[in-house]
Amino acid sequence: LPLPRGARPMGIAFSPNGAAAYVTYMGLGRLARWDPAARAETGSLDVGLHPRALAVSADSTRIFVGRFISPVAPFNPASEVGQVQEVGAAAFSVTRLFTLAHDAGPDTESSGRGTPNYLVQMAISPDGQRLWVPSKKDNVDRGSFRDGLTPGQDSTVRSIISKLDL
C-alpha cells in the first residue's frame, strides 16, 4: 500500500464495525484513517510527535493514540508526563488529552521515580470504562545533573501500568 515518504507506520487497529483501519505514522506525527475495502487512505490527522500505540472503542466511535516517547522538560522533570490522545471517529479530530502522571518516588529497592514512556500498546477493558496503558518508567529525576545522586540498577528504569478512566 502506498504510504507518505517517511511515514514509519507503527500501530494499526481496526474499528470493530469494520468501517476503518487506523494507522499511526510515527515519522510524521499523524494518525491515518484507511478504508479497508478500498485499500485507500481516507484521512490524516496531526497528533504530535511519536504516535504509536492504538486502541479503538467497541462502538467504533473513539480512537486512543499513545505517544511513544514522552516530552522532555530539562529543568522540571515533574512536568514530564506520558500522553494519550482521544480522537473522535466521526469528526476525526482530537477530543481529549490524557496525561500519565510523573511518579515522584521515592527511589527504593522496590520503587523508583519516573515518567511513563515508550507506550507501545493499550487495551480497553471489556466494559469500556478504562484504558490500560503498560509502559516503562524512566527515572528522569535522578543523576548528577538532576538531583546529584548516582543512578542505580534498582531505580533507573521500571515498568508501570497506567489506568485511565474513560
CSV table of C-alpha atoms in Angstrom, one decimal:
chain,number,residue,atom,x,y,z
A,1,LEU,CA,0.0,0.0,0.0
A,2,PRO,CA,1.4,3.4,-0.8
A,3,LEU,CA,2.4,5.5,2.2
A,4,PRO,CA,3.7,9.0,2.5
A,5,ARG,CA,7.5,9.3,2.5
A,6,GLY,CA,8.9,9.0,6.0
A,7,ALA,CA,5.6,7.7,7.5
A,8,ARG,CA,7.2,4.9,9.6
A,9,PRO,CA,3.8,3.1,10.3
A,10,MET,CA,3.9,1.6,13.8
A,11,GLY,CA,0.4,1.0,15.2
A,12,ILE,CA,-2.6,-0.4,13.5
A,13,ALA,CA,-6.1,-1.0,14.8
A,14,PHE,CA,-9.4,-1.8,13.0
A,15,SER,CA,-12.7,-0.4,14.1
A,16,PRO,CA,-15.0,-3.2,15.4
A,17,ASN,CA,-17.7,-2.1,12.9
A,18,GLY,CA,-15.2,-2.8,10.0
A,19,ALA,CA,-15.6,0.7,8.6
A,20,ALA,CA,-12.0,1.9,9.1
A,21,ALA,CA,-8.4,0.9,9.9
A,22,TYR,CA,-6.3,3.4,11.8
A,23,VAL,CA,-2.5,3.6,11.4
A,24,THR,CA,0.0,5.7,13.3
A,25,TYR,CA,2.6,7.3,11.2
A,26,MET,CA,5.3,7.7,13.8
A,27,GLY,CA,7.7,9.5,11.5
A,28,LEU,CA,5.2,12.2,10.6
A,29,GLY,CA,3.3,12.6,13.8
A,30,ARG,CA,0.0,11.6,12.2
A,31,LEU,CA,-2.9,9.2,12.6
A,32,ALA,CA,-4.2,7.9,9.3
A,33,ARG,CA,-7.7,6.6,8.6
A,34,TRP,CA,-7.9,3.9,5.9
A,35,ASP,CA,-10.9,2.3,4.1
A,36,PRO,CA,-10.1,-1.4,4.4
A,37,ALA,CA,-12.3,-2.4,1.4
A,38,ALA,CA,-10.9,0.2,-0.9
A,39,ARG,CA,-7.4,-0.1,0.5
A,40,ALA,CA,-7.0,3.7,0.5
A,41,GLU,CA,-6.2,6.4,3.0
A,42,THR,CA,-9.3,8.5,3.7
A,43,GLY,CA,-8.0,10.9,6.2
A,44,SER,CA,-5.0,12.0,8.2
A,45,LEU,CA,-4.8,13.9,11.5
A,46,ASP,CA,-1.8,15.6,13.2
A,47,VAL,CA,-1.4,14.1,16.7
A,48,GLY,CA,2.0,15.4,17.6
A,49,LEU,CA,5.4,13.7,17.8
A,50,HIS,CA,5.9,9.9,18.1
A,51,PRO,CA,2.4,8.4,17.9
A,52,ARG,CA,2.5,4.6,18.1
A,53,ALA,CA,0.0,2.7,20.4
A,54,LEU,CA,-3.6,2.5,19.3
A,55,ALA,CA,-6.9,1.3,20.7
A,56,VAL,CA,-10.5,1.6,19.4
A,57,SER,CA,-13.6,1.5,21.5
A,58,ALA,CA,-16.1,-1.3,21.0
A,59,ASP,CA,-18.7,1.1,19.5
A,60,SER,CA,-16.0,2.3,17.0
A,61,THR,CA,-16.6,6.0,18.0
A,62,ARG,CA,-13.4,6.6,19.9
A,63,ILE,CA,-9.7,6.1,19.0
A,64,PHE,CA,-6.9,6.3,21.5
A,65,VAL,CA,-3.4,7.2,20.4
A,66,GLY,CA,-0.4,6.8,22.7
A,67,ARG,CA,2.7,8.9,22.4
A,68,PHE,CA,5.7,6.5,22.3
A,69,ILE,CA,8.3,9.0,23.5
A,70,SER,CA,7.2,11.4,26.3
A,71,PRO,CA,8.1,15.1,26.0
A,72,VAL,CA,11.1,16.2,28.0
A,73,ALA,CA,11.3,19.2,30.3
A,74,PRO,CA,15.0,19.6,31.1
A,75,PHE,CA,14.6,21.8,34.1
A,76,ASN,CA,11.3,20.4,35.5
A,77,PRO,CA,11.1,16.6,35.4
A,78,ALA,CA,7.9,16.7,37.4
A,79,SER,CA,6.2,18.3,34.4
A,80,GLU,CA,7.2,15.3,32.2
A,81,VAL,CA,4.2,13.1,31.6
A,82,GLY,CA,3.2,10.3,29.2
A,83,GLN,CA,0.4,11.2,26.8
A,84,VAL,CA,-2.7,9.5,25.3
A,85,GLN,CA,-5.0,11.4,22.9
A,86,GLU,CA,-8.6,10.6,22.3
A,87,VAL,CA,-9.8,11.1,18.8
A,88,GLY,CA,-13.5,11.2,17.8
A,89,ALA,CA,-14.0,8.9,14.9
A,90,ALA,CA,-16.9,10.8,13.3
A,91,ALA,CA,-15.2,14.2,13.1
A,92,PHE,CA,-11.7,12.6,13.0
A,93,SER,CA,-10.4,15.2,15.4
A,94,VAL,CA,-8.7,15.2,18.8
A,95,THR,CA,-11.3,15.5,21.6
A,96,ARG,CA,-9.2,15.0,24.7
A,97,LEU,CA,-5.7,14.6,26.1
A,98,PHE,CA,-4.9,12.2,28.9
A,99,THR,CA,-1.7,12.6,30.9
A,100,LEU,CA,0.1,9.7,32.6
A,101,ALA,CA,1.4,11.2,35.8
A,102,HIS,CA,5.1,11.6,36.7
A,103,ASP,CA,5.9,9.4,39.7
A,104,ALA,CA,7.6,11.5,42.3
A,105,GLY,CA,9.1,8.4,44.1
A,106,PRO,CA,10.8,7.6,46.3
A,107,ASP,CA,13.7,5.6,44.9
A,108,THR,CA,14.0,2.3,46.8
A,109,GLU,CA,14.7,-1.3,46.0
A,110,SER,CA,11.1,-1.8,45.1
A,111,SER,CA,10.1,1.6,43.6
A,112,GLY,CA,11.5,4.4,41.6
A,113,ARG,CA,10.6,7.9,40.4
A,114,GLY,CA,10.0,8.5,36.7
A,115,THR,CA,7.9,9.4,33.7
A,116,PRO,CA,5.8,6.8,31.8
A,117,ASN,CA,7.5,6.4,28.4
A,118,TYR,CA,7.6,4.0,25.4
A,119,LEU,CA,3.8,3.5,25.1
A,120,VAL,CA,3.7,0.5,22.7
A,121,GLN,CA,0.2,-1.0,23.3
A,122,MET,CA,-3.0,-0.2,25.1
A,123,ALA,CA,-6.2,-2.1,25.8
A,124,ILE,CA,-9.7,-1.0,26.7
A,125,SER,CA,-11.4,-3.0,29.4
A,126,PRO,CA,-14.4,-5.2,28.3
A,127,ASP,CA,-16.9,-2.8,30.0
A,128,GLY,CA,-15.4,0.1,28.0
A,129,GLN,CA,-14.8,2.2,31.2
A,130,ARG,CA,-11.0,2.0,31.5
A,131,LEU,CA,-7.9,2.2,29.2
A,132,TRP,CA,-4.9,0.2,30.4
A,133,VAL,CA,-1.5,1.5,29.3
A,134,PRO,CA,1.6,-0.5,30.0
A,135,SER,CA,5.0,1.3,29.6
A,136,LYS,CA,8.4,1.7,31.1
A,137,LYS,CA,9.1,4.4,33.6
A,138,ASP,CA,12.4,6.3,33.1
A,139,ASN,CA,13.8,7.8,36.3
A,140,VAL,CA,14.4,11.3,34.8
A,141,ASP,CA,14.7,12.8,38.4
A,142,ARG,CA,18.0,11.0,39.2
A,143,GLY,CA,21.5,11.7,38.1
A,144,SER,CA,24.4,14.2,38.6
A,145,PHE,CA,22.6,16.9,36.6
A,146,ARG,CA,19.1,16.4,38.2
A,147,ASP,CA,19.5,15.5,41.9
A,148,GLY,CA,23.2,14.8,42.4
A,149,LEU,CA,22.6,11.1,43.1
A,150,THR,CA,24.2,8.3,41.0
A,151,PRO,CA,21.6,6.3,39.1
A,152,GLY,CA,21.3,2.7,40.5
A,153,GLN,CA,20.2,-0.5,38.9
A,154,ASP,CA,17.0,-0.6,41.1
A,155,SER,CA,15.8,2.8,40.2
A,156,THR,CA,16.9,3.7,36.7
A,157,VAL,CA,14.1,2.1,34.7
A,158,ARG,CA,10.9,0.3,35.9
A,159,SER,CA,7.8,-1.0,34.4
A,160,ILE,CA,4.4,0.7,35.1
A,161,ILE,CA,0.8,0.2,34.1
A,162,SER,CA,-1.4,3.3,34.0
A,163,LYS,CA,-5.2,3.1,34.2
A,164,LEU,CA,-7.3,5.8,32.5
A,165,ASP,CA,-10.9,6.4,33.4
A,166,LEU,CA,-12.8,6.8,30.1
